[in-house]
Amino acid sequence: MVDIALDPNMYYRTMSTADTLRKAAELGFEHVELSPNEEFHFWHHYPKADDDFVAGLRRASRETGVRVRTLNPVFNWSSVDEQERTAQVRNWRRLLELADQLDVREITSEFSGNPNTPRECEHQWYRSIEELGPDFERYGIRLNMEAHPYDFVELHDQAYSVIRGANRDWIGYEFCCPHTFHLSDGAGDVERMIRSSAPKLREVHVADAFNHRANDGNRYIINPPGADARVHQHNELGLGEVPFDRVVATLKEIGFDGVLSVCVFGWHERADEINRRMLARLREEFLA
């Protein structure tokens, strides 16, 4: 049985983190995945949550029955600047303390780093894992890693190889549907990627995107041409080219029983209707 979670990113601008749990309940969700926001944990910054914040989040969870299923922090723990990497490890330790207080036992994150220094960043990531391993193990928290556009590792096969190299049973994999074409350099072979990562696959981010490699590569236009940047989208299913029917079929084939996180971004004016449709689609596909 899968857990379907809402990433409430589109609500952070208009309500508190605690109120996003109330919004999730209103929409019909039973779980949330808390992505970066300034009130709790923001990109590469020390978490700002205090005891009152934790108490408020726990109270909202009790009132609504909505569980904080996962956290999705982004910390630059693969930085080649050792002072920066050390600071990001400290950020991680505080986040793990907060996760434990919220009884969150699963965290999904990114490799971070820089694609222009992949070897050096890989060294730093493994160093951070070695330092943080005792913390993850003491709290009994599992970590799921995803390759992300502009990480030091952006392709599915390379990312899964890095995870296997860590050789820790508490580190798993997260497949991100809206990154399908970045993960596969335009191939979109979701069946192969999901099957190959099945032994460690624990979460799937669900949204759509267009293939930036299609035709002459001008699905997205970046100026100036050749700029050191990545463009991707997190659209509602159907507004893109991710073969989600094949994603569903393959997840069922491997017996996937982890987290499905609805992570549509950038459509704030229609957030409620989009998230309701996404939830209905996933319930029909996986829980009917």
XYZ file of C-alpha atoms in Angstrom:
288
model
C 0.000 0.000 0.000
C 1.429 3.357 -1.011
C 1.229 6.577 1.014
C 0.146 9.585 -1.065
C 1.629 12.830 0.244
C 1.161 16.472 -0.698
C 4.146 18.748 -1.120
C 2.466 22.025 -0.059
C 5.005 24.231 -1.847
C 2.304 26.274 -3.589
C 0.763 27.269 -0.226
C 3.866 28.446 1.620
C 3.473 32.047 0.443
C -0.008 32.402 1.914
C -0.094 30.291 5.075
C 2.016 28.893 7.897
C 3.535 25.439 7.682
C 1.042 24.203 10.284
C -1.816 25.544 8.188
C -0.557 23.620 5.154
C -1.462 20.465 7.081
C -4.976 21.856 7.514
C -5.065 22.638 3.786
C -3.912 19.104 2.996
C -6.758 17.704 5.098
C -9.230 19.989 3.308
C -8.009 18.610 -0.027
C -8.309 14.994 1.158
C -4.654 14.141 1.784
C -3.539 12.114 4.800
C 0.185 12.833 4.452
C 2.465 15.748 3.594
C 6.066 16.029 2.467
C 7.503 19.299 3.725
C 9.812 20.793 1.106
C 12.024 23.848 1.764
C 10.339 26.894 3.252
C 11.681 29.801 5.275
C 9.713 28.954 8.429
C 11.161 25.445 8.798
C 14.136 24.506 6.607
C 15.178 26.639 3.651
C 17.650 25.852 0.887
C 21.179 25.564 2.341
C 20.275 27.480 5.526
C 20.243 26.365 9.145
C 16.705 25.198 10.059
C 14.734 27.949 11.767
C 12.125 25.803 13.519
C 12.044 26.118 17.315
C 10.124 24.311 20.071
C 6.994 26.427 19.505
C 7.066 25.609 15.774
C 7.351 21.890 16.483
C 4.504 22.060 19.001
C 2.308 23.897 16.491
C 3.014 21.365 13.774
C 2.292 18.454 16.099
C -0.954 20.115 17.175
C -2.044 20.589 13.554
C -1.259 16.944 12.870
C -3.369 15.793 15.831
C -6.271 18.048 14.865
C -6.360 17.008 11.217
C -5.028 13.467 11.230
C -2.513 14.530 8.558
C 0.921 13.049 9.152
C 4.216 14.690 8.242
C 5.348 11.645 6.276
C 8.642 12.973 4.907
C 10.850 16.039 4.797
C 12.585 17.189 1.620
C 15.530 19.414 2.629
C 18.238 20.712 0.300
C 21.646 21.275 1.888
C 24.900 21.831 0.044
C 26.681 18.937 1.748
C 28.718 18.139 -1.379
C 30.386 21.542 -1.533
C 34.077 21.530 -2.434
C 34.486 24.402 0.058
C 35.173 22.476 3.264
C 33.905 25.238 5.552
C 30.624 25.291 3.622
C 30.327 21.504 3.683
C 30.915 21.423 7.438
C 28.224 24.054 7.963
C 25.778 22.023 5.878
C 26.493 18.902 7.949
C 25.581 20.985 10.998
C 22.332 21.958 9.233
C 21.609 18.283 8.663
C 22.170 17.424 12.326
C 19.643 20.032 13.428
C 17.140 18.847 10.817
C 17.465 15.264 12.021
C 16.804 16.429 15.580
C 13.653 18.201 14.396
C 12.551 15.206 12.325
C 12.868 13.008 15.398
C 10.738 15.428 17.432
C 8.071 15.248 14.703
C 8.364 11.451 14.479
C 9.393 11.661 10.830
C 11.376 8.535 9.961
C 12.042 9.162 6.285
C 13.757 12.070 4.547
C 14.239 12.650 0.825
C 17.017 14.933 -0.364
C 19.339 15.922 -3.210
C 23.044 15.408 -3.816
C 23.613 19.147 -4.422
C 27.143 20.152 -5.306
C 28.125 21.386 -8.761
C 28.048 19.527 -12.100
C 31.270 21.290 -13.101
C 33.214 19.546 -10.307
C 31.541 16.114 -10.159
C 34.470 14.069 -8.875
C 35.358 16.486 -6.094
C 31.691 16.801 -5.061
C 31.296 13.046 -4.941
C 34.240 12.877 -2.534
C 32.563 15.476 -0.332
C 29.176 13.752 -0.375
C 30.676 10.478 0.805
C 32.545 12.373 3.533
C 29.271 13.943 4.700
C 27.549 10.556 4.700
C 30.327 9.098 6.857
C 29.958 11.943 9.359
C 26.156 11.860 9.459
C 25.747 8.079 9.446
C 25.714 7.732 13.250
C 23.047 10.446 13.484
C 20.729 8.805 10.949
C 21.216 5.449 12.656
C 20.681 6.798 16.190
C 17.357 8.367 15.220
C 16.292 5.451 13.020
C 15.684 7.753 10.055
C 15.997 6.570 6.452
C 17.348 8.762 3.664
C 16.148 8.671 0.056
C 18.353 10.379 -2.538
C 17.350 11.881 -5.865
C 19.438 13.164 -8.744
C 18.431 16.722 -9.563
C 19.117 19.055 -12.488
C 22.388 20.875 -11.768
C 23.487 18.410 -9.080
C 26.973 16.998 -9.393
C 25.183 13.865 -10.521
C 22.179 14.398 -12.789
C 21.662 11.060 -14.558
C 19.720 8.153 -13.094
C 22.353 5.471 -13.620
C 25.139 7.530 -12.088
C 23.005 8.555 -9.123
C 21.978 5.006 -8.345
C 25.603 3.936 -8.601
C 26.633 6.580 -6.058
C 23.899 5.372 -3.688
C 24.974 1.745 -4.035
C 28.546 2.811 -3.372
C 27.540 4.195 0.032
C 26.525 0.620 0.958
C 24.178 1.602 3.776
C 20.775 -0.006 4.117
C 19.218 3.240 5.389
C 20.009 5.041 2.117
C 17.463 4.494 -0.646
C 16.439 6.065 -3.949
C 13.737 8.493 -5.011
C 12.571 8.629 -8.639
C 11.356 12.072 -9.727
C 8.865 11.951 -12.606
C 9.274 15.627 -13.596
C 13.030 15.010 -13.882
C 12.494 12.049 -16.209
C 14.155 13.663 -19.214
C 17.066 15.084 -17.227
C 17.626 11.692 -15.582
C 17.710 9.956 -18.968
C 19.234 12.738 -21.127
C 16.000 12.887 -23.104
C 15.387 9.150 -23.532
C 12.410 9.026 -21.158
C 12.871 5.290 -20.531
C 10.986 5.255 -17.251
C 10.466 1.490 -17.200
C 14.192 0.772 -17.282
C 15.041 3.401 -14.674
C 12.363 2.229 -12.236
C 13.207 -1.441 -12.643
C 16.922 -0.840 -12.215
C 16.396 1.046 -8.949
C 13.657 -1.235 -7.583
C 15.787 -2.716 -4.756
C 16.203 0.721 -3.168
C 13.218 2.671 -4.542
C 11.227 4.179 -1.661
C 9.643 7.348 -3.023
C 8.349 8.772 -6.295
C 7.740 12.464 -6.947
C 4.696 12.884 -9.163
C 4.381 15.752 -11.650
C 4.796 16.252 -15.395
C 7.346 18.019 -17.615
C 8.210 18.506 -21.252
C 11.248 16.856 -22.807
C 13.903 19.556 -23.091
C 15.890 17.312 -25.487
C 13.030 16.729 -27.933
C 13.325 17.748 -31.591
C 16.151 20.305 -31.808
C 16.322 20.856 -28.054
C 14.232 24.022 -28.126
C 11.339 22.915 -25.955
C 12.839 25.461 -23.556
C 14.896 28.384 -24.841
C 17.739 29.649 -22.658
C 19.591 32.850 -23.419
C 22.403 33.111 -24.079
C 22.651 29.697 -25.781
C 24.954 27.412 -23.848
C 24.344 29.144 -20.502
C 25.396 27.056 -17.497
C 21.835 26.469 -16.315
C 19.068 23.874 -16.201
C 15.355 24.407 -16.826
C 12.696 21.942 -15.760
C 9.047 21.963 -14.735
C 6.703 20.425 -12.177
C 3.367 20.486 -14.030
C 0.072 18.734 -13.472
C -0.085 15.289 -15.056
C -1.139 15.702 -18.675
C 0.728 18.983 -19.146
C 3.945 17.441 -20.354
C 5.452 14.349 -21.911
C 6.263 12.060 -18.984
C 4.737 8.640 -19.848
C 2.917 8.307 -16.541
C 0.871 5.282 -17.607
C 4.172 3.431 -18.026
C 5.374 4.754 -14.673
C 2.261 3.350 -12.982
C 2.493 -0.015 -14.730
C 6.150 -0.439 -13.812
C 5.655 0.590 -10.182
C 2.892 -1.997 -9.891
C 5.104 -4.581 -11.581
C 7.877 -4.139 -8.977
C 5.395 -4.047 -6.072
C 6.215 -0.469 -5.062
C 4.833 0.318 -1.593
C 6.541 3.599 -0.673
C 5.597 7.276 -0.874
C 4.003 9.018 -3.841
C 4.546 12.749 -3.378
C 2.385 15.180 -5.379
C 4.799 18.006 -6.220
C 3.234 20.359 -8.760
C 4.887 23.799 -8.566
C 4.267 27.184 -10.125
C 0.479 27.057 -10.583
C -0.539 28.762 -7.342
C -3.709 30.312 -8.753
C -5.127 26.815 -9.392
C -3.395 24.897 -6.617
C -6.507 23.447 -4.959
C -8.091 22.075 -8.124
C -4.783 20.687 -9.401
C -3.925 18.928 -6.153
C -7.431 17.467 -5.852
C -7.191 16.063 -9.389
C -3.722 14.677 -8.742
C -4.886 12.954 -5.549
C -7.922 11.468 -7.297
C -5.734 10.153 -10.136
C -3.253 8.502 -7.778
C -5.992 6.964 -5.645
C -7.614 5.536 -8.750
C -4.326 4.150 -10.049
C -2.931 2.728 -6.806
C -5.653 2.347 -4.182
C -8.762 1.361 -6.147
